[in-house]
PDB file of C-alpha atoms and ligand atoms in Angstrom:
ATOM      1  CA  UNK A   1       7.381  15.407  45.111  1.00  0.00           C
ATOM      2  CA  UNK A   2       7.457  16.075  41.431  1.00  0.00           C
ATOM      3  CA  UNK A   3       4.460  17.071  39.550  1.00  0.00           C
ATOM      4  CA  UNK A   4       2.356  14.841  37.632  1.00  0.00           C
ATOM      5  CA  UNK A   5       0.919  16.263  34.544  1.00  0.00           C
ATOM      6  CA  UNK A   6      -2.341  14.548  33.910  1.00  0.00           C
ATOM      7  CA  UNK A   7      -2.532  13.335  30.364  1.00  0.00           C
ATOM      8  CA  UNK A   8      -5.592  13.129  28.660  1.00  0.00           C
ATOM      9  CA  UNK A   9      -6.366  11.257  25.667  1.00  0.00           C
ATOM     10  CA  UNK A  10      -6.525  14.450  23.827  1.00  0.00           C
ATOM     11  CA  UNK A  11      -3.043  16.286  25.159  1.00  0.00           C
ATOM     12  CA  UNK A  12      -1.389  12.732  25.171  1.00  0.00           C
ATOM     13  CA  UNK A  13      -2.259  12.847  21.120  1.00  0.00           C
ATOM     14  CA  UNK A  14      -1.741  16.544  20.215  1.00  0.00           C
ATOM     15  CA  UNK A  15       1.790  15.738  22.130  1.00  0.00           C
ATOM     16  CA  UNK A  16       2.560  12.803  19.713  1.00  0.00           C
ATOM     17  CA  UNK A  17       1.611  14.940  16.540  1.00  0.00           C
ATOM     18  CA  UNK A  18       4.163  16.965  17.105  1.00  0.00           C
ATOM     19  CA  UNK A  19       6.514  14.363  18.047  1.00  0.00           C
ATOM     20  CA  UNK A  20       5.722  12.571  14.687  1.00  0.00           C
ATOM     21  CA  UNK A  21       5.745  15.512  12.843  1.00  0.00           C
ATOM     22  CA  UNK A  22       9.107  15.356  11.031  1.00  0.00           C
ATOM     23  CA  UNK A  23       9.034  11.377  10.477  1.00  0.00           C
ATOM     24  CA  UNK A  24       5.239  10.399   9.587  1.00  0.00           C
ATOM     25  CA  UNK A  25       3.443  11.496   6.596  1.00  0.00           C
ATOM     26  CA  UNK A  26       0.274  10.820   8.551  1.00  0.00           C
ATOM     27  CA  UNK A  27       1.194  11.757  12.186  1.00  0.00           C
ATOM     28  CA  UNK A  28      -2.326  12.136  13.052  1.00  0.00           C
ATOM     29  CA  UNK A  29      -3.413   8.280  12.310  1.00  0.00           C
ATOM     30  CA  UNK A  30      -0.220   7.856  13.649  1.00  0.00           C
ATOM     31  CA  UNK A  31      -1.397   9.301  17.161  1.00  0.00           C
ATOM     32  CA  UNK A  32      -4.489   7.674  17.075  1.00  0.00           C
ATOM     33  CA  UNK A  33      -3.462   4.159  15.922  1.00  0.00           C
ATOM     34  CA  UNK A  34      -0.621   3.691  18.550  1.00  0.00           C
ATOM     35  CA  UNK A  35      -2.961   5.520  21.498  1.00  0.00           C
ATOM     36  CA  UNK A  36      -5.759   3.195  20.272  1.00  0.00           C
ATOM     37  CA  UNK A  37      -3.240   0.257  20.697  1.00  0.00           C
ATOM     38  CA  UNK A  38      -1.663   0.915  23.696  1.00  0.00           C
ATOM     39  CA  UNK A  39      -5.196   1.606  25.284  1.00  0.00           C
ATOM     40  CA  UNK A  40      -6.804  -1.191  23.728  1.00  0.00           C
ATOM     41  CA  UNK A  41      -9.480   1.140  22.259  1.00  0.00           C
ATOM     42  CA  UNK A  42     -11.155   1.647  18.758  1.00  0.00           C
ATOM     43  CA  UNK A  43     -10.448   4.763  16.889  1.00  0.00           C
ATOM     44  CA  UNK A  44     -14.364   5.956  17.863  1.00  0.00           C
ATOM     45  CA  UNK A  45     -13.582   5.270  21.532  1.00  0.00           C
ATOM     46  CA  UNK A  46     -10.872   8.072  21.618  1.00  0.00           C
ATOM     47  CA  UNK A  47     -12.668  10.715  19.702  1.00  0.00           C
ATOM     48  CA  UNK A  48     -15.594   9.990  22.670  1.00  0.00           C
ATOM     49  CA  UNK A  49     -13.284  10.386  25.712  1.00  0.00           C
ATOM     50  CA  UNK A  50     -10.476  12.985  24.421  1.00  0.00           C
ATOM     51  CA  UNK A  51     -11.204  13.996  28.305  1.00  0.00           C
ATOM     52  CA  UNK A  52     -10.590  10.570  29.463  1.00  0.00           C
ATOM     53  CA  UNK A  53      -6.951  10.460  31.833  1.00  0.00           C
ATOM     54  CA  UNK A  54      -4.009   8.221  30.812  1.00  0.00           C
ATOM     55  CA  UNK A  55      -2.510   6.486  33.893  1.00  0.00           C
ATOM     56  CA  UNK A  56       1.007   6.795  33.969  1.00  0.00           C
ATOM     57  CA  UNK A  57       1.977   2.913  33.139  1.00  0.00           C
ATOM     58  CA  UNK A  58      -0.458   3.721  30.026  1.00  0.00           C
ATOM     59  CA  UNK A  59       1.121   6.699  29.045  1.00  0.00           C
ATOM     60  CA  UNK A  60       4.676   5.202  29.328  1.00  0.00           C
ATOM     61  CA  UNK A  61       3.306   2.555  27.174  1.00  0.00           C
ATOM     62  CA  UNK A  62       2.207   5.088  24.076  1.00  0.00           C
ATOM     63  CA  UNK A  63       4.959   7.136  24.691  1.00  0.00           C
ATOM     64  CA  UNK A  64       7.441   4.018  24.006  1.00  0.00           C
ATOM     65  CA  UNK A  65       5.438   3.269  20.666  1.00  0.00           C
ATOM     66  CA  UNK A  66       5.702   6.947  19.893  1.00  0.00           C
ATOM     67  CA  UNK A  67       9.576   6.788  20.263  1.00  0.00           C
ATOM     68  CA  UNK A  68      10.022   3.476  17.742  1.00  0.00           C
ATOM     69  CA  UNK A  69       7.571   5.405  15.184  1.00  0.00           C
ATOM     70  CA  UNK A  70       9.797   8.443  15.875  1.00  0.00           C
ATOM     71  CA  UNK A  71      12.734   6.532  14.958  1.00  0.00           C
ATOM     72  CA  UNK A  72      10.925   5.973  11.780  1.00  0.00           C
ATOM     73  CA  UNK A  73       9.539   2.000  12.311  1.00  0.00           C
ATOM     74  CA  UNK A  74       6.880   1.302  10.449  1.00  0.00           C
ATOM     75  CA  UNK A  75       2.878   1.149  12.255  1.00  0.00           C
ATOM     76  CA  UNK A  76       2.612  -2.049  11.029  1.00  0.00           C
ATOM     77  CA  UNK A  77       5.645  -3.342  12.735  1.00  0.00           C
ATOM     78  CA  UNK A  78       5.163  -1.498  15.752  1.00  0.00           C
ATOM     79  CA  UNK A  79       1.664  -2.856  15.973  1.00  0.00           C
ATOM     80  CA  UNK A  80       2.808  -6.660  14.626  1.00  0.00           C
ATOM     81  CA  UNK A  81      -0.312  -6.760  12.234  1.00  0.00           C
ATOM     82  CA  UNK A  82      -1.766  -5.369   8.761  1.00  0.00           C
ATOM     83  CA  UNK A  83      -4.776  -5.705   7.462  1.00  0.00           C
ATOM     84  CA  UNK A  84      -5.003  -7.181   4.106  1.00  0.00           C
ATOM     85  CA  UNK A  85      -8.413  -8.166   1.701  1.00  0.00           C
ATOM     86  CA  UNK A  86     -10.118  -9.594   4.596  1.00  0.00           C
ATOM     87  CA  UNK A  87      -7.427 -10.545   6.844  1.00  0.00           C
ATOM     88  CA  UNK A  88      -5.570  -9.391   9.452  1.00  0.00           C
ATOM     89  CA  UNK A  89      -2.231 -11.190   8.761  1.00  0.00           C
ATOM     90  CA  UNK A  90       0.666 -11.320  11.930  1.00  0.00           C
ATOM     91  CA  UNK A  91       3.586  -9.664  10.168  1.00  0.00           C
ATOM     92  CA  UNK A  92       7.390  -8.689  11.434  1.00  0.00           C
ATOM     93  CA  UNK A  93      10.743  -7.452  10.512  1.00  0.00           C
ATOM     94  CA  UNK A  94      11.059 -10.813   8.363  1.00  0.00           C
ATOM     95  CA  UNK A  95       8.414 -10.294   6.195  1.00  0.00           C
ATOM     96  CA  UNK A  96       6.911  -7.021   3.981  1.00  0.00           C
ATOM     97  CA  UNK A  97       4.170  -5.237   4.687  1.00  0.00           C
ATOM     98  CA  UNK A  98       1.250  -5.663   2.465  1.00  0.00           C
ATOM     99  CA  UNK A  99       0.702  -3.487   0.381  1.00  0.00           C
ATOM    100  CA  UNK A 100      -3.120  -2.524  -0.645  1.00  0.00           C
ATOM    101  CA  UNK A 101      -1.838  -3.198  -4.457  1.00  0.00           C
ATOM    102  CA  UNK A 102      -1.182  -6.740  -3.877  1.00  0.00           C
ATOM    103  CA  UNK A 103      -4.658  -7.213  -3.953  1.00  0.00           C
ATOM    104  CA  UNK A 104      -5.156  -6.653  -7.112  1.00  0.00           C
ATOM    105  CA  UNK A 105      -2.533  -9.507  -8.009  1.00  0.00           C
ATOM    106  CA  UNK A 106      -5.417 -11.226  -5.751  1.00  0.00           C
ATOM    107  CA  UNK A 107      -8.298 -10.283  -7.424  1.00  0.00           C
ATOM    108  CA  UNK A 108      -6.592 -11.039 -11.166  1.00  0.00           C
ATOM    109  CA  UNK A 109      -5.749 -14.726 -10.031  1.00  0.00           C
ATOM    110  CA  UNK A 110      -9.607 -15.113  -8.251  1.00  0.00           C
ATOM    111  CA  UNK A 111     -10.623 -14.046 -12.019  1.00  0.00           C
ATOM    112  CA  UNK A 112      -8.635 -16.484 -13.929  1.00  0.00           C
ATOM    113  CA  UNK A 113      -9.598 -18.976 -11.156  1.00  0.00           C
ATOM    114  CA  UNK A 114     -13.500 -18.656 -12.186  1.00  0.00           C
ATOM    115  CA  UNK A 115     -12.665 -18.849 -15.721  1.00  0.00           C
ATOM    116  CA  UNK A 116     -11.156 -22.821 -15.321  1.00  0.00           C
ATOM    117  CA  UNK A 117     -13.280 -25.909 -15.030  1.00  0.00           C
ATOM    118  CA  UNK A 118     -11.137 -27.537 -13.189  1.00  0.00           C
ATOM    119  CA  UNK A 119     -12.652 -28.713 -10.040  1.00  0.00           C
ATOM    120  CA  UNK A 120      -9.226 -28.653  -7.673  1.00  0.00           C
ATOM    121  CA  UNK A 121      -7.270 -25.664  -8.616  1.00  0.00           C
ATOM    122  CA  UNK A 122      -3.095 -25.683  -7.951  1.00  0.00           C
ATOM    123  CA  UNK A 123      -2.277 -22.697  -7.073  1.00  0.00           C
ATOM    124  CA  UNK A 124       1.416 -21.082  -5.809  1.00  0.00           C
ATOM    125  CA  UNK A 125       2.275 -18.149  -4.082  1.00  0.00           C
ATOM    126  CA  UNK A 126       6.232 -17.258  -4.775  1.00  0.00           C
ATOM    127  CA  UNK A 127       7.451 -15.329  -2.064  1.00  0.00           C
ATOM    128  CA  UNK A 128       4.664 -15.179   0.065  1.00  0.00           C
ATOM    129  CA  UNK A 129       5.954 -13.075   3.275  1.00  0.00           C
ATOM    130  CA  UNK A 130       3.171 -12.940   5.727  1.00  0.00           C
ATOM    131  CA  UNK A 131       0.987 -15.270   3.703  1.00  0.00           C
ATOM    132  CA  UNK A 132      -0.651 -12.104   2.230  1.00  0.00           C
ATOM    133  CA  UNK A 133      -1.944 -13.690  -1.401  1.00  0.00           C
ATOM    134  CA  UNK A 134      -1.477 -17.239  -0.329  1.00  0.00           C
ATOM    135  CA  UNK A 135      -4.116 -16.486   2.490  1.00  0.00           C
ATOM    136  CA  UNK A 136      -6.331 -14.480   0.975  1.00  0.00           C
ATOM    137  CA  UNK A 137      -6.516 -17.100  -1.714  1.00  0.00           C
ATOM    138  CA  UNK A 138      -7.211 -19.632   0.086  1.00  0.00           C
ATOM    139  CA  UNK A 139      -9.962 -17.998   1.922  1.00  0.00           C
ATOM    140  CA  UNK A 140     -11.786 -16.926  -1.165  1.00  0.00           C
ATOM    141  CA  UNK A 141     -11.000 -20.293  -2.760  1.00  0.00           C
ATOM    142  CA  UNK A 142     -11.715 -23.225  -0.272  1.00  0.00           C
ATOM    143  CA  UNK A 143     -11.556 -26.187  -3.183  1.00  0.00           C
ATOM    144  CA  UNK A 144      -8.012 -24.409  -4.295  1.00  0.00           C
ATOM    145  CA  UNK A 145      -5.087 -25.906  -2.647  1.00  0.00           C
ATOM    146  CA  UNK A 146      -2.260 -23.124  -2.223  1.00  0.00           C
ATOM    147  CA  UNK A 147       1.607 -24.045  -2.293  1.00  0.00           C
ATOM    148  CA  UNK A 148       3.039 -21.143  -0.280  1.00  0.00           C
ATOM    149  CA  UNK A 149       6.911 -20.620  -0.966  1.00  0.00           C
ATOM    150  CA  UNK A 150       9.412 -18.596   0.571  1.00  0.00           C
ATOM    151  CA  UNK A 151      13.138 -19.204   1.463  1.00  0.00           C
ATOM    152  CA  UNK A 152      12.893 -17.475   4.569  1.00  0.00           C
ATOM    153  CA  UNK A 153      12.299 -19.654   7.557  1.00  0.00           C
ATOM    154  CA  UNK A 154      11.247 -16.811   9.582  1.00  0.00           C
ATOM    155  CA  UNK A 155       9.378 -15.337   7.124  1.00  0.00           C
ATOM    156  CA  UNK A 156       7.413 -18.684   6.651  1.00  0.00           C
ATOM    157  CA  UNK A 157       7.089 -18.906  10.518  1.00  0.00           C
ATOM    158  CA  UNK A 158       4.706 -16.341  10.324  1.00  0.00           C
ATOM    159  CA  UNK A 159       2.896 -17.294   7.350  1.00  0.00           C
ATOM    160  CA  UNK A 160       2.336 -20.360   9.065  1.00  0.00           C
ATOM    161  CA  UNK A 161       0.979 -18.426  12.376  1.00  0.00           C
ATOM    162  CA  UNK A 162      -1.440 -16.588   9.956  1.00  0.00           C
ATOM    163  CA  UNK A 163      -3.102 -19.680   8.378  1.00  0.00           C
ATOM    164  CA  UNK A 164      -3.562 -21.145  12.064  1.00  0.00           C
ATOM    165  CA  UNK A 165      -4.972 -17.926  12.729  1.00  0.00           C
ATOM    166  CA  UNK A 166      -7.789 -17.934  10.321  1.00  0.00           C
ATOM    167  CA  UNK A 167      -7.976 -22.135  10.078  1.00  0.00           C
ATOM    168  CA  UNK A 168      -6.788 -22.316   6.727  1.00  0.00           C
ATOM    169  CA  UNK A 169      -5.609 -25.768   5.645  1.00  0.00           C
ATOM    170  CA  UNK A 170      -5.864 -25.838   1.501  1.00  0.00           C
ATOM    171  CA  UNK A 171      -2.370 -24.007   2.015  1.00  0.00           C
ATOM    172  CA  UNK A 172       0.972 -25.497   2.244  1.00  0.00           C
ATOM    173  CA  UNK A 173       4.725 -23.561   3.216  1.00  0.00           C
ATOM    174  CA  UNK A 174       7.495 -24.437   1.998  1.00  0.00           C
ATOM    175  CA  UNK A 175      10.950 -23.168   1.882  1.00  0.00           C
ATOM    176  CA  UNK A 176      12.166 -22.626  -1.084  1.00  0.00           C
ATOM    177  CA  UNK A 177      14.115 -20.065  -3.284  1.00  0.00           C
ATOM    178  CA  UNK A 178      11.259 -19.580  -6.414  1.00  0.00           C
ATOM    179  CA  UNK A 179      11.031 -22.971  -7.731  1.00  0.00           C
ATOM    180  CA  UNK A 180      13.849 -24.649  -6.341  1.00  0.00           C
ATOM    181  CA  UNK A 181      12.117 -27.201  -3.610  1.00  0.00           C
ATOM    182  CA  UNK A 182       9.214 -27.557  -5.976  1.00  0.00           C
ATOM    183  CA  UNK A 183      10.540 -30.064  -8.214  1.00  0.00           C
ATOM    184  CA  UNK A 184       7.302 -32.069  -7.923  1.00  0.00           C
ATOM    185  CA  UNK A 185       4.667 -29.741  -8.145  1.00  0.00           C
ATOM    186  CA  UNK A 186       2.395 -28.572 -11.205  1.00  0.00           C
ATOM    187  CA  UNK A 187       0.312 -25.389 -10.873  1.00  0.00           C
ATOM    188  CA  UNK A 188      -2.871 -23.917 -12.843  1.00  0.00           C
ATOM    189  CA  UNK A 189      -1.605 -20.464 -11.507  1.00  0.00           C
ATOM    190  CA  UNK A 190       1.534 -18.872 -10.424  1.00  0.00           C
ATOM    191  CA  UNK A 191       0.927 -15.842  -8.256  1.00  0.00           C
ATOM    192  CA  UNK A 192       4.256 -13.698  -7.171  1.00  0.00           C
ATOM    193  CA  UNK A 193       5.157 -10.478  -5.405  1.00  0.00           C
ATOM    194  CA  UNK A 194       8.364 -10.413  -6.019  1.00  0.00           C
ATOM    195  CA  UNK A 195      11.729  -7.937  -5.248  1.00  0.00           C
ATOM    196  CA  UNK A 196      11.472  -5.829  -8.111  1.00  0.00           C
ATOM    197  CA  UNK A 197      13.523  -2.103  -6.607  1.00  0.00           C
ATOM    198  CA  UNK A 198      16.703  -1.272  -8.374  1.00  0.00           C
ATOM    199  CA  UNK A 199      19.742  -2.093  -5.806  1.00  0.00           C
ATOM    200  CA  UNK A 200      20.511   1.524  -6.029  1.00  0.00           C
ATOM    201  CA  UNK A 201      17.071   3.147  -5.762  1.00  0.00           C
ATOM    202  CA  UNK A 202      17.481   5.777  -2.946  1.00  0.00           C
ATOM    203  CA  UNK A 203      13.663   4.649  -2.166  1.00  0.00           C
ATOM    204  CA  UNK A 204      15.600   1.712  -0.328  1.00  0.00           C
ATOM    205  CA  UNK A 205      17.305   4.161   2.393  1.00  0.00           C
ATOM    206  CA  UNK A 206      14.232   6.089   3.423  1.00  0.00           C
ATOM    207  CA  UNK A 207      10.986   5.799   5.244  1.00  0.00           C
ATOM    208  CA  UNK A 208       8.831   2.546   6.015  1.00  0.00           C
ATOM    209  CA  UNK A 209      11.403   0.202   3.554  1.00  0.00           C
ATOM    210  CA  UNK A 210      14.172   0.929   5.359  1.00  0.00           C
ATOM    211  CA  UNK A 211      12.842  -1.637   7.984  1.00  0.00           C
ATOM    212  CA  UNK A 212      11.703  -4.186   5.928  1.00  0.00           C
ATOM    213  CA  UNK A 213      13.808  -6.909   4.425  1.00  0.00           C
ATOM    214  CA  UNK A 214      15.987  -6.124   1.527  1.00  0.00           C
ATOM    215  CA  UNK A 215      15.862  -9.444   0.517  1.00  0.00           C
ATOM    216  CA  UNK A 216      11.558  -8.775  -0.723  1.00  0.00           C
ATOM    217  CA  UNK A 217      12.196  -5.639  -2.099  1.00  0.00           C
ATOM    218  CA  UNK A 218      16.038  -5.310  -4.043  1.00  0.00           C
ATOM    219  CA  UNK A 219      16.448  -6.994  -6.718  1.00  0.00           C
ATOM    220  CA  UNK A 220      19.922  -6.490  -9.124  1.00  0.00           C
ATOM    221  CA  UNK A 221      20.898  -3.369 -10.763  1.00  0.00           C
ATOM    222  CA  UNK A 222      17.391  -3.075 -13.126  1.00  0.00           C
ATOM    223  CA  UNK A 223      14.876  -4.401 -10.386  1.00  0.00           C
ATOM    224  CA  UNK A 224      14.554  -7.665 -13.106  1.00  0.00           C
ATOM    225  CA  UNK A 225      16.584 -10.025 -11.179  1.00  0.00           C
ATOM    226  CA  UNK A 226      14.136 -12.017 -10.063  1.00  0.00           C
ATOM    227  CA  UNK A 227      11.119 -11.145 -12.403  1.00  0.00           C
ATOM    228  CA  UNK A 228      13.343 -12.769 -15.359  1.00  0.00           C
ATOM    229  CA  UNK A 229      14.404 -16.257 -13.437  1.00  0.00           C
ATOM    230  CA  UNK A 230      10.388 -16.365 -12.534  1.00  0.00           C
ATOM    231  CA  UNK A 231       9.222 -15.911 -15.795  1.00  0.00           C
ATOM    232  CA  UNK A 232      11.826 -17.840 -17.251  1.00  0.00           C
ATOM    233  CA  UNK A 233      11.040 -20.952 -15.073  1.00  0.00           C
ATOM    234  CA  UNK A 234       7.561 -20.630 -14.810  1.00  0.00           C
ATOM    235  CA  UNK A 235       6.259 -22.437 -18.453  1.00  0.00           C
ATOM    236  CA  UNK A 236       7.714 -25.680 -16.591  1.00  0.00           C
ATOM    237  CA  UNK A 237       5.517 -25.430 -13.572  1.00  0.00           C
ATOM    238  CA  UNK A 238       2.483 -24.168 -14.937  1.00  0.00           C
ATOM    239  CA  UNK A 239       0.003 -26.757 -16.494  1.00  0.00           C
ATOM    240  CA  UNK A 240      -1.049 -26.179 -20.216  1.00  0.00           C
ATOM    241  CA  UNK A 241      -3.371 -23.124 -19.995  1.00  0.00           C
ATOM    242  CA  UNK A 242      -2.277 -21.778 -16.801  1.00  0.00           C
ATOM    243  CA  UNK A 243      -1.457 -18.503 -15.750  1.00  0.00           C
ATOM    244  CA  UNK A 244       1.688 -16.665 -14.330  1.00  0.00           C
ATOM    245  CA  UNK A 245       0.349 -13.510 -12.516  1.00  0.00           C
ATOM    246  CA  UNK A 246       3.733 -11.238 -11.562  1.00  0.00           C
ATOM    247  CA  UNK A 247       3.717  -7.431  -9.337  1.00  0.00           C
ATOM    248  CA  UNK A 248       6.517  -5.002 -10.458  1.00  0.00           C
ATOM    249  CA  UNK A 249       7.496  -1.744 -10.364  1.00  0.00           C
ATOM    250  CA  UNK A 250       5.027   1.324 -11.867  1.00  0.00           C
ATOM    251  CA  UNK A 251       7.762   1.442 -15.011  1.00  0.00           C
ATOM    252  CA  UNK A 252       8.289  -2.557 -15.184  1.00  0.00           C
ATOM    253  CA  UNK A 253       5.116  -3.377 -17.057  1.00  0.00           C
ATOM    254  CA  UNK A 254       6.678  -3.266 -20.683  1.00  0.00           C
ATOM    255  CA  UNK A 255       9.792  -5.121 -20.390  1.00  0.00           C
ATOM    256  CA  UNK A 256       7.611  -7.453 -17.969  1.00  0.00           C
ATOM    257  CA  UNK A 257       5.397  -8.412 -20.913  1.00  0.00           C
ATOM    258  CA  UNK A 258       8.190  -8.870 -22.985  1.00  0.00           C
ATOM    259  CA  UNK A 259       9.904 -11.540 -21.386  1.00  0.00           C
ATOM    260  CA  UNK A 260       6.477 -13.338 -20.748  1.00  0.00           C
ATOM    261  CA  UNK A 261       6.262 -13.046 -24.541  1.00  0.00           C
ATOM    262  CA  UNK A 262       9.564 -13.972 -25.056  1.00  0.00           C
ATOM    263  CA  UNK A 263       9.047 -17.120 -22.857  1.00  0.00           C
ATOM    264  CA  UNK A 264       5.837 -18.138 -24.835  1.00  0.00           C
ATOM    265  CA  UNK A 265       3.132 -16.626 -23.160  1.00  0.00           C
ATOM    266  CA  UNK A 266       0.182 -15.868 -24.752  1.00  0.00           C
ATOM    267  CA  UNK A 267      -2.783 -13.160 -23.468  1.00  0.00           C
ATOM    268  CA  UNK A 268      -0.341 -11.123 -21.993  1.00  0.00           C
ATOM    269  CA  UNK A 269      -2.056  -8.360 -20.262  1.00  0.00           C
ATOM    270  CA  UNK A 270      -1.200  -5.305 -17.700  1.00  0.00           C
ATOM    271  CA  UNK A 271      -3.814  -4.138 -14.528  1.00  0.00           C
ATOM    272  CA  UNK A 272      -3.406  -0.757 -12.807  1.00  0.00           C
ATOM    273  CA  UNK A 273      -2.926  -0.409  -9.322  1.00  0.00           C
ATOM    274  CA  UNK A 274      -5.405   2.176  -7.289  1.00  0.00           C
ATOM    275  CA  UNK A 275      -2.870   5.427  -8.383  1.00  0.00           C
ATOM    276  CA  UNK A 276      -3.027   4.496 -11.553  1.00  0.00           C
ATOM    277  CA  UNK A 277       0.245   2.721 -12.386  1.00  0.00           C
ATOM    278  CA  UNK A 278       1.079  -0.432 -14.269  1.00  0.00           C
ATOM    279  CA  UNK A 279       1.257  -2.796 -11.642  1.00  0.00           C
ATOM    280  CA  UNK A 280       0.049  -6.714 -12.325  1.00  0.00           C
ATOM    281  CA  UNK A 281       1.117  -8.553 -15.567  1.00  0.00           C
ATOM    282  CA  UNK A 282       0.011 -11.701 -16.181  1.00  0.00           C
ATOM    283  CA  UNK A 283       0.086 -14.209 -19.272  1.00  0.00           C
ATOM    284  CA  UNK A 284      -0.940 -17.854 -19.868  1.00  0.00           C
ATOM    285  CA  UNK A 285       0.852 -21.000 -20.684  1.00  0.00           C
ATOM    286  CA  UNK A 286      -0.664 -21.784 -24.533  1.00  0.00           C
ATOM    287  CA  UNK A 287      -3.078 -24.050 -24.302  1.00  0.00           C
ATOM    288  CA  UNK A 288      -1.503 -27.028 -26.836  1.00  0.00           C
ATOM    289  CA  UNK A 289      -4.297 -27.602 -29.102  1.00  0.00           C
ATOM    290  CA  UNK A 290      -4.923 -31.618 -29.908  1.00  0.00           C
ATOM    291  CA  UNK A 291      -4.619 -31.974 -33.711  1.00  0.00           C
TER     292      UNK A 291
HETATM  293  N1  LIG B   1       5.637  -2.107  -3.804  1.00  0.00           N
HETATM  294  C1  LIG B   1       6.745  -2.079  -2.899  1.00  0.00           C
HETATM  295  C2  LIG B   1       7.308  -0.675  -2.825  1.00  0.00           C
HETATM  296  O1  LIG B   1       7.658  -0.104  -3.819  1.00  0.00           O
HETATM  297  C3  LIG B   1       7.824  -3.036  -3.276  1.00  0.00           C
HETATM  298  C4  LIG B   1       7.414  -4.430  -3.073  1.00  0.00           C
HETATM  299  C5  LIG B   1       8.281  -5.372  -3.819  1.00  0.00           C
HETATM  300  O2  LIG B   1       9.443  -5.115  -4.145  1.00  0.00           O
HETATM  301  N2  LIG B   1       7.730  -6.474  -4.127  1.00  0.00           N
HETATM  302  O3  LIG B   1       7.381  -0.135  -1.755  1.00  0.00           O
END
């Protein structure tokens, strides 16, 4: 009956090139990625056997991945995992994608971390997604104990999944919108990714973010929506001498450190993110000095 046209590893991934072509900035990976996944193979394994035949249930299999990527869902979804500092976190449609910056909102907070003397650090993680800094945290800081907020349920649901995952238990989740079900708690550092896009931003309509929940990324007409009720409420969470460590948007760094200074922050300073942009303000609750 009809033909069969044997696929090989190499024709079934100069075939999804092209496909990807008009969608994907990186059809290539692309290929590779969903090929590797739907074979089960590493990367290495398929530039060894580009001769290698696909069976047909196989091939079905990539091309289905290679239609949702087509369609313009992001890898990450498609594959239901990201890889972020050491871990590779369970994410979905409920929660962002992590986002290589982030760590440096990580590595700031495991800084002010080793500066306190404090033998049981408080830590929260506002908005936490997939878990991404609450996790990563709480790996590189096993005497920390992490409060993990989001007011997503099924955002938290895999959070939750993620911790399990890698046996983390100095974490807790709860649901919460910012500091609303935290009423109780007291932290040495406030960690947050927060929505920070302009409503409007056209960004919001195209590629990877038009997947991904507008809830984590919109946020009012300026992007400050949620940046300013953070920073206003943080000074009543944070312990003397703690530190609120905030994300934002490559032209959000001024007006961020203004509010924090506006709210009483002192040591207000601004990291970069890996292109170069003002990404990670942070600032500490003043220390009240005993007279
Ligand atoms: N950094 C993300 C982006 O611009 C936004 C994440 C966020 O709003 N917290 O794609």
């Amino acid at each position: 009956m009809g033909n069969t046209i044997k696929k090989t590893v190499q024709s079934a991934l100069s075939d999804a090139m092209l496909a990807l072509f008009e969608t994907s900035t990186s059809p290539e990976i692309d290929a590779e990625v969903l090929l590797g996944h739907s074979l089960g193979q590493s990367r290495a394994w398929l530039l060894t056997y580009q001769e290698e035949e696909l069976d047909e249930k196989q091939y079905s299999e990539f091309q289905r991945l290679v239609d949702r990527r087509k369609q313009g869902e992001p890898i990450a979804y498609i594959l239901g995992n990201r890889e972020f500092w050491s871990l590779n976190l369970n994410v979905s449609p409920a929660t962002l994608i992590p986002r290589p910056e982030t760590e440096i909102l990580v590595e700031v907070a495991i800084e002010k971390a080793s500066l306190s003397t404090k033998n049981t650090l408080s830590i929260a993680d506002l908005g936490t997604g997939s878990g991404a800094i609450a996790l990563a945290l709480a790996s590189e800081l096993p005497a920390a104990f992490i409060t993990a907020v989001d007011q997503s349920k099924e955002a938290l649901a895999v959070a939750i999944q993620n911790a399990e995952t890698y046996q983390l238990s100095n974490v807790e989740f709860i649901s919460s919108n910012w500091f609303d079900g935290l009423l109780e708690h007291q932290f040495d550092l406030i960690c947050s990714n927060p929505p920070y896009i302009e409503t409007q931003d056209p960004h919001l309509q195209q590629g990877d973010l038009r997947f991904e929940p507008h809830s984590a990324l919109a946020s009012g007409p300026d992007g400050f929506f949620d940046l300013q009720q953070i920073i206003a409420k943080a000074p009543h969470y944070l312990n003397d001498g703690g530190w609120l460590i905030l994300e934002h948007g490559f032209q959000q760094a001024m007006r961020t450190q203004t509010l924090l200074e506006e709210h009483g922050f002192v040591n207000i300073d601004t990291r970069e993110d890996y292109a170069g942009h003002p990404r990670i303000t942070f600032g500490q609750k003043q220390l009240i000095q005993a007279l």
